[in-house]
XYZ file of C-alpha atoms in Angstrom:
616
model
C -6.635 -30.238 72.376
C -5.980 -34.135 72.534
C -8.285 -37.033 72.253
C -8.000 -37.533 75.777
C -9.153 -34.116 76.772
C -12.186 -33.978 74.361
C -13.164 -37.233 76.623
C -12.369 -35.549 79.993
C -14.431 -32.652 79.366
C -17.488 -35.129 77.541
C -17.044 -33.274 74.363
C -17.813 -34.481 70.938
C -18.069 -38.482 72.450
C -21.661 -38.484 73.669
C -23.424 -35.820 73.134
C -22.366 -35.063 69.435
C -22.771 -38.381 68.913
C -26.212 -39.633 70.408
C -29.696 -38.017 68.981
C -32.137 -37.195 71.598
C -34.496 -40.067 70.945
C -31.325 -42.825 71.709
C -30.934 -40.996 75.340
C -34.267 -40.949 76.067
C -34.459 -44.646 75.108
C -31.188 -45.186 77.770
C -33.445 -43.588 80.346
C -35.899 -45.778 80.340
C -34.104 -48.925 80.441
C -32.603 -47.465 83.860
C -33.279 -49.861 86.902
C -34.407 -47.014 89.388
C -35.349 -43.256 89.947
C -32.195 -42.928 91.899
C -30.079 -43.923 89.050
C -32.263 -42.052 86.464
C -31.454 -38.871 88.568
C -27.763 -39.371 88.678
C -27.385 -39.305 85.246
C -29.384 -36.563 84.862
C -26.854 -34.434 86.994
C -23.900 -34.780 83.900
C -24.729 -31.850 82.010
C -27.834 -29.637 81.399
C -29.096 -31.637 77.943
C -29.235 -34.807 80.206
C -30.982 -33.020 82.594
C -33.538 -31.522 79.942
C -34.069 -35.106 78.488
C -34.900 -36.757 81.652
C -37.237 -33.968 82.776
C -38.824 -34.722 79.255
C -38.568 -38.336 79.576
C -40.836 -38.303 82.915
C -44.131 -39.616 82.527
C -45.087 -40.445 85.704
C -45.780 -38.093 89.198
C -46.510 -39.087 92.427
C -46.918 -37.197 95.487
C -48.274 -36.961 99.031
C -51.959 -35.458 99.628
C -50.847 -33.550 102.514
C -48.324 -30.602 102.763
C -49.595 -28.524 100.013
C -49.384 -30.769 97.324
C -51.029 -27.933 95.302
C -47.314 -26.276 95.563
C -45.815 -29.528 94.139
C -47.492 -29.853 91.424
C -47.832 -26.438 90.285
C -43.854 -26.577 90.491
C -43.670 -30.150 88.481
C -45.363 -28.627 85.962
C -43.193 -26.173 84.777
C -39.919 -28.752 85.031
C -42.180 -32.139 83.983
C -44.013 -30.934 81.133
C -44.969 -35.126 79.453
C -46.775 -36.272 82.863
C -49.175 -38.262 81.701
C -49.963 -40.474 85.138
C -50.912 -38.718 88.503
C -51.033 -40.440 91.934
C -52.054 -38.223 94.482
C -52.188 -40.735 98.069
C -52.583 -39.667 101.152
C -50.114 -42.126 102.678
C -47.335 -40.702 101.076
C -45.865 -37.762 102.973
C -43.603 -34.818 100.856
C -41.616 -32.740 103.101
C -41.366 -29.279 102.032
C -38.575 -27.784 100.029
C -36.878 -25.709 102.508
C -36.216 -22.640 100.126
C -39.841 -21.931 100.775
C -38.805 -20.722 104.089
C -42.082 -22.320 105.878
C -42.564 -23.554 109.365
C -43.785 -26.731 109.902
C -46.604 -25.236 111.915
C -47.676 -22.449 109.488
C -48.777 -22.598 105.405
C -48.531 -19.467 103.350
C -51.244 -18.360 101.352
C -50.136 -18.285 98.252
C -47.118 -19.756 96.125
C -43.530 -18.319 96.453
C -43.205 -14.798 94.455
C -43.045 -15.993 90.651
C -44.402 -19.410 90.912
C -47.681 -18.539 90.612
C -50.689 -16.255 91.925
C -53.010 -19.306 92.677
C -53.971 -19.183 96.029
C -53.955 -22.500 98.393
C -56.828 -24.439 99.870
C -56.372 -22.537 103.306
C -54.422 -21.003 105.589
C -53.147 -22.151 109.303
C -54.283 -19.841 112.221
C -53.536 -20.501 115.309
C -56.981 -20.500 116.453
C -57.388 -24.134 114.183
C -57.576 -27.093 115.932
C -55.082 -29.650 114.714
C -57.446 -31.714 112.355
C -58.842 -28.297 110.816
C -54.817 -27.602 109.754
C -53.929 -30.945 108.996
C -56.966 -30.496 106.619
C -56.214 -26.928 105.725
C -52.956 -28.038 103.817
C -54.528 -31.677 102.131
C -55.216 -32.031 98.775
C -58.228 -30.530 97.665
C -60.523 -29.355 94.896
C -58.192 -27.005 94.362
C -55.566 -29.300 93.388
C -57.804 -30.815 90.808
C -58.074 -27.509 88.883
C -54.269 -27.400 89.168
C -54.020 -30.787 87.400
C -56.543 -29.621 84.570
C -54.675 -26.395 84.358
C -51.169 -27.844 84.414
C -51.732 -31.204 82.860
C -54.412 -30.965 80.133
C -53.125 -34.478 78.213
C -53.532 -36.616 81.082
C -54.342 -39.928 80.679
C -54.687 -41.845 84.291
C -55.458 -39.934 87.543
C -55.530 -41.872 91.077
C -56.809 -40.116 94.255
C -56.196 -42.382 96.449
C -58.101 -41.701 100.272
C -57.958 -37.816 99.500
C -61.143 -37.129 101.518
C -61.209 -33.321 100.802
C -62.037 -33.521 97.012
C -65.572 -33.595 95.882
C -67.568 -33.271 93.117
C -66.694 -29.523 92.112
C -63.107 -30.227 91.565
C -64.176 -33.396 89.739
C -66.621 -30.956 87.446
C -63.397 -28.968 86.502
C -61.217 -31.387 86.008
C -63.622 -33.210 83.542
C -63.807 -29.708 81.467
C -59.965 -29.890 81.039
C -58.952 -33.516 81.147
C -60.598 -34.464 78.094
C -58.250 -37.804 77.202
C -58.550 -39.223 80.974
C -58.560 -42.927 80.373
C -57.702 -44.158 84.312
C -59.405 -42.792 87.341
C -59.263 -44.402 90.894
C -61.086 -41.931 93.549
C -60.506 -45.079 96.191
C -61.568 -43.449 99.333
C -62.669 -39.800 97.933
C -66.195 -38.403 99.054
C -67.285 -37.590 96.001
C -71.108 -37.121 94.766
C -72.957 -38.141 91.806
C -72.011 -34.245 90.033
C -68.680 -35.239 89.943
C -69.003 -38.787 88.367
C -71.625 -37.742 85.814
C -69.510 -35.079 84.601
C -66.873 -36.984 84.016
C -69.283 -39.453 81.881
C -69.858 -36.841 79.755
C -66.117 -35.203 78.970
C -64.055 -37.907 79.395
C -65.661 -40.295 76.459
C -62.195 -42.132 76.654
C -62.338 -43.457 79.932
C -61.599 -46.910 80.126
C -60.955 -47.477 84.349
C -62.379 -46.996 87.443
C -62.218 -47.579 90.588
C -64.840 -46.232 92.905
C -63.787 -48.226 96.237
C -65.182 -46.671 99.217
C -67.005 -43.892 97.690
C -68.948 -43.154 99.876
C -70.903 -40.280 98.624
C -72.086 -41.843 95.370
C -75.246 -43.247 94.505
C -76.689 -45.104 91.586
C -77.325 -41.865 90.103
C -73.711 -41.017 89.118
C -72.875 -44.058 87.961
C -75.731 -44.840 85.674
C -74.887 -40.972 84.158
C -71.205 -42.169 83.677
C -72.072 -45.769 82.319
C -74.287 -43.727 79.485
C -71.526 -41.326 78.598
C -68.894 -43.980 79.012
C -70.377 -46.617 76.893
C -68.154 -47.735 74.055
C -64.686 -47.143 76.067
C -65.298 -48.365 80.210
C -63.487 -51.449 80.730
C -62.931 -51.875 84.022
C -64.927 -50.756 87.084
C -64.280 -51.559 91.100
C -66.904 -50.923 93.431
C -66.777 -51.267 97.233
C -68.751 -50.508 100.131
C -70.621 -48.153 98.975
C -74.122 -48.453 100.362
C -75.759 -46.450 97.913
C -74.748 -48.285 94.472
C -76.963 -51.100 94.210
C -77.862 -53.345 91.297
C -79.537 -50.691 89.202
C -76.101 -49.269 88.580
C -74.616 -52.782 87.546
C -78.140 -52.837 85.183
C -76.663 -49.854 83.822
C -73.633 -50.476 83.290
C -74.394 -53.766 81.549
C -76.841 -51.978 79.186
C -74.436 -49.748 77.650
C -70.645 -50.946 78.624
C -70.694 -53.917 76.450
C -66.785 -53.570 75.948
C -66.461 -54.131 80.155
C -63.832 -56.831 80.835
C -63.123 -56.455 84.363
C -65.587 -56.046 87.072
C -64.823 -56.162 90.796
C -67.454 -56.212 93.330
C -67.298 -55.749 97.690
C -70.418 -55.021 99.128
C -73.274 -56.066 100.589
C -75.886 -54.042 98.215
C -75.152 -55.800 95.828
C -77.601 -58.809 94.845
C -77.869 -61.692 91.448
C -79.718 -59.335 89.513
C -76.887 -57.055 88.786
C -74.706 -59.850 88.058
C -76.907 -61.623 86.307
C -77.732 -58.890 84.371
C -73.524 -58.025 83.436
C -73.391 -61.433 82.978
C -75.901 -61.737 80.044
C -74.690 -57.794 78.424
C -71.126 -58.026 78.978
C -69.870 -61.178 77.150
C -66.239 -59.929 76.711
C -65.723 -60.168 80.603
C -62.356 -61.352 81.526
C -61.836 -60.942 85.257
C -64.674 -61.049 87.957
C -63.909 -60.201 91.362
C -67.406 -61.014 93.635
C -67.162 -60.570 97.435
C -71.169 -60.215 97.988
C -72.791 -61.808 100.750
C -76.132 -61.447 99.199
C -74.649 -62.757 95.644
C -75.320 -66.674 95.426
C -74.343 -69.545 92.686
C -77.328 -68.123 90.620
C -75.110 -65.331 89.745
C -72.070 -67.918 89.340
C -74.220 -70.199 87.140
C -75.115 -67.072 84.592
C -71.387 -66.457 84.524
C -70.492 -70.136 83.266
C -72.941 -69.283 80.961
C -72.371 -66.363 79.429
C -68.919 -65.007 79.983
C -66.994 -67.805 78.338
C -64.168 -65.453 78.107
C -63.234 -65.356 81.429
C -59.921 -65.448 82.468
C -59.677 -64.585 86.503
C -62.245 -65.528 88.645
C -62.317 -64.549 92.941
C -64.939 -65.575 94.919
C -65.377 -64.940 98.531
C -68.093 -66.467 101.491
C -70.966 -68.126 100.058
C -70.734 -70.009 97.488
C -71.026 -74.047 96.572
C -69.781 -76.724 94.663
C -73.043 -75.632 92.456
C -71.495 -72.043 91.235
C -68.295 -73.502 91.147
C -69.111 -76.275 88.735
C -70.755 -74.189 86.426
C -68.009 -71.973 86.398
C -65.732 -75.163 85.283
C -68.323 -76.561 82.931
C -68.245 -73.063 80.779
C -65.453 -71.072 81.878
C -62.771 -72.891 79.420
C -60.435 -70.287 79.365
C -60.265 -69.591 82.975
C -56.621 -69.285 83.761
C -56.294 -67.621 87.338
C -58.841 -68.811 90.338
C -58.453 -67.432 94.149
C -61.246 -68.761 96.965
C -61.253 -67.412 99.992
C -63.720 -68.572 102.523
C -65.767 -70.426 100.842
C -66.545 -72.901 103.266
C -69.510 -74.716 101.585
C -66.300 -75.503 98.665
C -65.619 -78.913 98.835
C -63.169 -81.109 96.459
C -66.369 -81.491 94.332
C -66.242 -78.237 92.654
C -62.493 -77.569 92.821
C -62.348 -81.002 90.682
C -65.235 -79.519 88.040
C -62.304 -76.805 87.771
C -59.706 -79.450 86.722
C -61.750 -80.948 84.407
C -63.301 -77.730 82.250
C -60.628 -75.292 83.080
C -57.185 -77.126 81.553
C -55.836 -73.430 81.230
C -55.890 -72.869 84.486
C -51.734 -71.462 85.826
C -52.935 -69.555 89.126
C -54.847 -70.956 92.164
C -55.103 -69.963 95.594
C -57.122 -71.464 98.186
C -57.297 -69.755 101.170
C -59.872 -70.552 104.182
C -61.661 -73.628 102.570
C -62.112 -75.618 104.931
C -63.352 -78.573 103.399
C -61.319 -78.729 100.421
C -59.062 -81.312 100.259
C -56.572 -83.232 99.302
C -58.414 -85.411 96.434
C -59.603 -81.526 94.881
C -56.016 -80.604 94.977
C -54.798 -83.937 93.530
C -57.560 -83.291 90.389
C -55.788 -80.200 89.567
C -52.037 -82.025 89.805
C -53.634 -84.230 87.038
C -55.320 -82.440 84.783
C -54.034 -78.229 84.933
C -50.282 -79.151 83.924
C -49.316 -75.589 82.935
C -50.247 -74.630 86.548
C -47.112 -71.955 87.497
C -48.687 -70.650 90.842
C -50.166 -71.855 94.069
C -51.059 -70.512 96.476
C -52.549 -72.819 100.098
C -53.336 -70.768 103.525
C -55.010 -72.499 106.093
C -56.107 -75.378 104.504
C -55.894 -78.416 107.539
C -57.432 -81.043 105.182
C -55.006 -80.737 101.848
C -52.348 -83.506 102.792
C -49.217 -84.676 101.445
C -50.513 -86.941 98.162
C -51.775 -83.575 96.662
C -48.278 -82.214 96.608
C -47.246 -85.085 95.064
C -49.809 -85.114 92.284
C -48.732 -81.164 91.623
C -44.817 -82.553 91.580
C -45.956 -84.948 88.700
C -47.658 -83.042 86.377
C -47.468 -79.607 86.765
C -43.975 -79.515 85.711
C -43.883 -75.137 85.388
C -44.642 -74.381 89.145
C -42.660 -71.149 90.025
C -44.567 -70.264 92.707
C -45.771 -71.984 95.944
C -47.148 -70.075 99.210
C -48.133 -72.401 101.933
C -49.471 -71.242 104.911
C -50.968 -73.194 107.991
C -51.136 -76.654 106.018
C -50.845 -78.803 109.091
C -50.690 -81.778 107.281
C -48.143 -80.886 104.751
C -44.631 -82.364 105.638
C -41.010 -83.166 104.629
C -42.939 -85.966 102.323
C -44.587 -83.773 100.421
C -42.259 -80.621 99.675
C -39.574 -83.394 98.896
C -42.390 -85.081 96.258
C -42.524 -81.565 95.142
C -38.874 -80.073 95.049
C -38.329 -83.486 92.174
C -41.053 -82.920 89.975
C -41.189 -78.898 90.124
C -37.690 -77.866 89.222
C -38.100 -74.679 87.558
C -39.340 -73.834 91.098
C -38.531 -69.600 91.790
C -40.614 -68.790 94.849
C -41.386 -70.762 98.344
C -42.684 -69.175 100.829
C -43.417 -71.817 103.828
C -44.881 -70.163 107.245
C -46.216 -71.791 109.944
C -46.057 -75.306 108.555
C -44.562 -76.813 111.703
C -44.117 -80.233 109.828
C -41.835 -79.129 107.069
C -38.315 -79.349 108.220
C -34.363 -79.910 107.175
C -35.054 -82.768 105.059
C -37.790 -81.067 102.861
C -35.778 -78.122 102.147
C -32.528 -79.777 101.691
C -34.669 -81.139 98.605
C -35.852 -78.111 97.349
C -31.963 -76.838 97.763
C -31.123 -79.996 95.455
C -33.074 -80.197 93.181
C -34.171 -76.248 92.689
C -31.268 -74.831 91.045
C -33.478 -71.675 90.069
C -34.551 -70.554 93.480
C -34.770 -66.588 93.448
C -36.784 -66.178 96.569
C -37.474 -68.372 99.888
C -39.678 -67.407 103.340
C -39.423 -70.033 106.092
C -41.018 -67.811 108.631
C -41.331 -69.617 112.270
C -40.554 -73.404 110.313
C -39.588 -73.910 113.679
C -37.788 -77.561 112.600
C -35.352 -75.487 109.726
C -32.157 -75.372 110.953
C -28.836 -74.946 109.092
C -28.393 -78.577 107.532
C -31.205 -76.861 105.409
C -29.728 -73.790 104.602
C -26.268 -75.554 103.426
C -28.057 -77.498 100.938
C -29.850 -74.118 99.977
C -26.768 -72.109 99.246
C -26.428 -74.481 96.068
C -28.930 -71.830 94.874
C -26.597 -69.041 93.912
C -29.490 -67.407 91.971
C -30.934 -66.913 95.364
C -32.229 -62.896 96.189
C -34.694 -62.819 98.932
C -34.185 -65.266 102.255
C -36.293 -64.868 105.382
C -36.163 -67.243 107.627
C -37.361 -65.140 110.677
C -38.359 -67.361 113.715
C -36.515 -70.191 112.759
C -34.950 -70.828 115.760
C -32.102 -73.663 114.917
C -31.161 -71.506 112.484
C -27.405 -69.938 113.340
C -24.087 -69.100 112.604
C -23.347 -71.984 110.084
C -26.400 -71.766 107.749
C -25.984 -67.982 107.204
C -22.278 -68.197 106.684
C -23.270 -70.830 103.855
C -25.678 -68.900 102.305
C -23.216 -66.030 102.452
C -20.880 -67.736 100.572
C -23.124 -69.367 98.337
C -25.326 -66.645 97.037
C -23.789 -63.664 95.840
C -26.803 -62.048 94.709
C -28.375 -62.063 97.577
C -30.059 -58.820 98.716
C -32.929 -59.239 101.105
C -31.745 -61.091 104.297
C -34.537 -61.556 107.269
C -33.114 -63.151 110.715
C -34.853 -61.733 113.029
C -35.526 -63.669 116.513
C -32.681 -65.918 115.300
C -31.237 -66.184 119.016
C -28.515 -68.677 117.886
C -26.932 -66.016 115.221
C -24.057 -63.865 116.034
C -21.189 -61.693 114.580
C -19.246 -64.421 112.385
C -22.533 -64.838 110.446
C -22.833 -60.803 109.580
C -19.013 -60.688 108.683
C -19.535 -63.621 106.058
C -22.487 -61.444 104.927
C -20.682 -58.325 104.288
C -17.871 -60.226 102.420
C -19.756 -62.777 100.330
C -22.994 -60.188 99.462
C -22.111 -57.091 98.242
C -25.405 -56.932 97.369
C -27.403 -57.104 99.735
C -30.172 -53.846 100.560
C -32.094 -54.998 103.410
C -31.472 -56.605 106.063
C -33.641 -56.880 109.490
C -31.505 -58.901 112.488
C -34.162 -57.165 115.086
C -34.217 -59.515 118.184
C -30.928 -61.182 117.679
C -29.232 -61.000 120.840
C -25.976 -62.331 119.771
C -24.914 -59.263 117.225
C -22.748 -56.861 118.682
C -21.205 -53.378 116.950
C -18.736 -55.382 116.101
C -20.509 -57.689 113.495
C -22.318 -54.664 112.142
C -18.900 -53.073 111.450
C -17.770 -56.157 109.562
C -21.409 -55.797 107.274
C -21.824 -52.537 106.401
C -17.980 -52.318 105.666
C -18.367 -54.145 102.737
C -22.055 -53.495 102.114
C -21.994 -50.689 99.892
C -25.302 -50.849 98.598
C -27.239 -51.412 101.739
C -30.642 -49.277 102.168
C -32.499 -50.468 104.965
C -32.018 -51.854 108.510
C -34.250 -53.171 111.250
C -31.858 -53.743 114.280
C -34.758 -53.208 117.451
C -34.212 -55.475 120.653
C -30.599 -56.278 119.695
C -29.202 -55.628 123.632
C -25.279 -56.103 121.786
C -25.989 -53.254 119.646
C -24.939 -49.461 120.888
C -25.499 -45.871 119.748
C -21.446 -46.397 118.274
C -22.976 -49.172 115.921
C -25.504 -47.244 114.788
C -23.509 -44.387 114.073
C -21.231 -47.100 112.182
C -24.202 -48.396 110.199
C -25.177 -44.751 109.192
C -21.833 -43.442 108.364
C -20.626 -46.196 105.973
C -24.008 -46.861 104.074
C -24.756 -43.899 101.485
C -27.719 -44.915 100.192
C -29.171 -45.800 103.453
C -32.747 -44.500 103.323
C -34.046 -46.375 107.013
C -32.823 -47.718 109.928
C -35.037 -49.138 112.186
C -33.969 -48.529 115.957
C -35.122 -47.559 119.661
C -35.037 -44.333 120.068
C -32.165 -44.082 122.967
C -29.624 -45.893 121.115
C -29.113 -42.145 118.761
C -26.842 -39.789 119.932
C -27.258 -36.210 118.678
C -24.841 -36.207 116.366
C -26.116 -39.230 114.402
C -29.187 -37.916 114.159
C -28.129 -34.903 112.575
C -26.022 -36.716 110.058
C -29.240 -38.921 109.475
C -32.065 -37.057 109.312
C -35.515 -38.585 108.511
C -33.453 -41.789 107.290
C -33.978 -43.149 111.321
C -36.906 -44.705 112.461
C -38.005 -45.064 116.320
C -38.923 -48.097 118.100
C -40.288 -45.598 121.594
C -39.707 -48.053 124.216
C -40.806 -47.190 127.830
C -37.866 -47.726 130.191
């Protein structure tokens, strides 16, 4: 046999060559599932090695998920992460010979004996079946059964578990470190029993809960003590502050604490506040929590790293929070309209650490709060500004001067932030990889012409309805050939020329948005296709001048695309989207109306088209 055979047939080269461990390290570094199970398909040892390589399982919570993960099991056997979510949906496999209107009883014949959560008759009405066939308590004994090592569990809005699944679970999931039950009626049986079984728990998340009480989570912050770090609470009306007492009585290791609800009141943070000194991140949207609590926090929790406060509080919280939070490094505010430039300058001054901020709501913050923070917070890398009328143009010119490692700016609504200040910015903030601009009706060509110039590193820009962008801009921003993501939906000025730029500018691109772009037509999807063989997305929905013809020109050269949004397009036919679904393989959506399918590409697509049902 020659050399060249041995290769042909994969003998010897690889697979004599490469110990299981050096595979299974090659998986990992893989950029996506799909590609991870294409490799898989070479031969069975590959396939073995990424079934053991597989850590991670997530499924739907409706259409028997009991089935799927009784069967991911036995091929999966190193899960060690479980997301169970009700928005996802899992078709089912079609060897099972089911009807979409009917469920079985039981697993197919040497799967298993287990019996499902119930059975469709066709006396049920359609929210008993739809319930019938959702994940349930028993799909928690499944997971004990099948999964005994697991280590983090979310349930995410799977409203038929309670507190009997949760019992069994806790028997057999001894090692659980992670559990989010967002959205799960639950009672206080379930949560105490996993206080006492799962001694390594170190997250979770009881958002929405409904069914708990202070009772369950006082049991779970005794059994709990010396490994919770993290707990999320939100609306639910019967934790109130005894539980946080609890909690900050025996979790003294709790770093991150996140808070939504109106039960709550200062004594329970006050009281985490003075037993939890290791706190890192504090999340506190409480309209009955005031700058007492805040003031306790500056205090105590010197640690603190992310603070997000929400409604009610003043310049008084805020400064105490600057005076003793040191190490405070990420700060959102959202609402706080009693925030003035008072307290956002305490921030600059005790908080020199600082890299995120987001303002979003403040009304009377301005521009002389935003201008502290240019001066003082230089290794500022994010910010974030939505709806804030009173920040003007000097504060982006502060931020240009001294906070030299911006890589991220969102503004959103700033009325008074124009060309002036984005230009002030694009010169001092060079390493600049994210802009996203929307609604600012003052920024226009000559601002982002400088951010084109002078931000060679630009990865990702959103100009959504910059209604004074038009393509003078984008030519200067095709000098950006790093450039990925570009939406510049509702841009109206924007046509022919500055797409065809950024086509031939930036290669790399592969998230295009152009939607309501009425000036943009076929030459601009052609350039597309040929300069971005990259692209993956790309949504032209509303843009009257693309015909079949310019979608023939993209996708022809578009290998890679996945998803398209092409609704209210009156040039596009049923032939271009049988074009667009024929010549992209790994198409996984198209977004369309309804009438512009034929038959036959709806049979070749399958559940990869989306309807847009239109009323004609």
């Amino acid at each position: 046999m020659s050399p060249r055979t041995k290769v042909m047939r994969g003998q010897y080269w690889i697979n004599a060559l490469l110990i299981d461990e050096i595979i299974l390290e090659i998986f990992r570094h893989l950029d996506s599932k799909h590609t991870r199970d294409a490799c898989s398909l070479v031969c069975k040892r590959w396939l073995s090695l990424e079934r053991l390589g597989r850590t991670t399982l997530r499924i739907g919570a409706s259409g028997n998920p009991e089935f799927f993960i009784h069967l991911h099991s036995t091929r999966f056997p190193n899960i060690k992460t479980i997301h169970i979510d009700e928005r996802l949906s899992i078709p089912l496999p079609s060897q099972l010979g089911r009807k979409r209107s009917k469920c079985t009883n039981e697993f197919p014949a040497g799967s298993s004996n287990l019996k499902l959560h119930g059975v469709f008759q066709e006396d049920m009405s359609e929210a008993e079946q739809f319930d019938s066939c959702s994940f349930s308590d028993l799909g928690l004994i499944t997971i004990g059964d099948q999964f005994p090592a697991l280590e983090r569990l979310s349930l995410f809005w799977c409203s038929n578990v309670s507190s009997l699944g949760l019992v069994s679970l806790s028997h057999k999931c001894s090692l659980l470190k992670s559990l989010d039950l967002q959205g799960c009626y639950v009672g206080d049986g379930g949560l105490a029993a996993i206080g006492r079984c799962s001694k390594q728990l170190q997250e979770l998340n009881l958002r929405f809960c409904e069914g708990l009480s202070d009772v369950g989570l006082v049991e779970l912050a005794e059994g709990c003590s010396n490994s919770l770090k993290s707990l999320g609470v939100a609306a639910c009306a019967k934790i109130t502050d005894k539980s946080l007492v609890a909690v900050a009585s025996h979790c003294k290791s709790l770093e991150t604490l996140s808070l939504d609800s109106e039960f709550i009141y200062n004594d329970g943070v006050l009281a985490i506040a003075e037993g939890c000194p290791l706190l890192k991140v504090l999340k506190l949207q409480c309209i009955n929590v005031t700058d007492d609590a805040l003031i306790a926090v500056g205090k105590y929790c010197s640690s603190l790293e992310a603070l997000a406060l929400y409604n009610r509080f003043t310049d008084r919280g805020l400064c105490a929070i600057g005076a003793g939070c040191e190490m405070l490094k990420n700060l959102t505010l959202r609402d706080c309209y009693f925030l003035s430039d008072q307290g956002l300058g305490s921030i600059a001054t005790g908080c020199k650490e600082l890299t995120h901020l987001e303002i979003n709501g403040c009304l009377n913050i301005g521009t002389m709060g935003l201008e502290a923070i240019g001066r003082s917070c230089t290794r500022l890398t994010e910010l974030a500004l939505s709806y804030c009328q009173r920040i003007g143009a000097n504060a982006l010119l502060e931020i240009g001067k001294g906070c030299k490692f911006l890589e991220v700016l969102h503004l959103v609504h700033c009325s008074s932030i124009g060309d002036d200040a984005i230009c002030s910015l694009a010169m001092g903030c060079t390493n600049l990889r994210k802009l996203h601009i929307r609604r600012c009706y003052e920024v226009g060509n000559r601002g982002i012409m400088a951010i084109g110039e002078n931000c060679k590193s630009l990865a990702d820009l959103s100009l959504r309805f910059c209604e004074r962008v038009g393509d003078e801009a984008l030519v200067s921003i095709a000098q950006c050939h790093s450039l990925q993501t570009l939406n510049v939906s509702g841009c109206h000025q924007i046509g022919d020329a500055g797409i065809i730029a950024i086509a031939r500018g930036c290669p790399d691109l592969s998230y295009l948005d152009v939607s309501m772009l009425q000036n943009l037509g076929d030459m601009a999807l052609a350039e597309l296709g040929e300069g971005c063989p990259a692209l993956k997305e790309i949504v032209i929905s509303q843009c009257r001048q693309v015909t079949d013809v310019g979608l023939y020109h993209l996708v022809r050269h578009c290998a890679m695309l996945e998803s398209c949004h092409a609704v209210y397009c009156p040039g596009v036919t049923a032939a271009g989207i049988a074009t667009l679904v024929s010549h992209c393989p790994n198409m996984t959506k198209v977004l369309v109306e309804k009438w512009k399918v034929s038959e036959t590409t709806k049979r070749r697509a399958g559940s990869v088209i989306s309807y847009l049902c239109i009323d004609l």
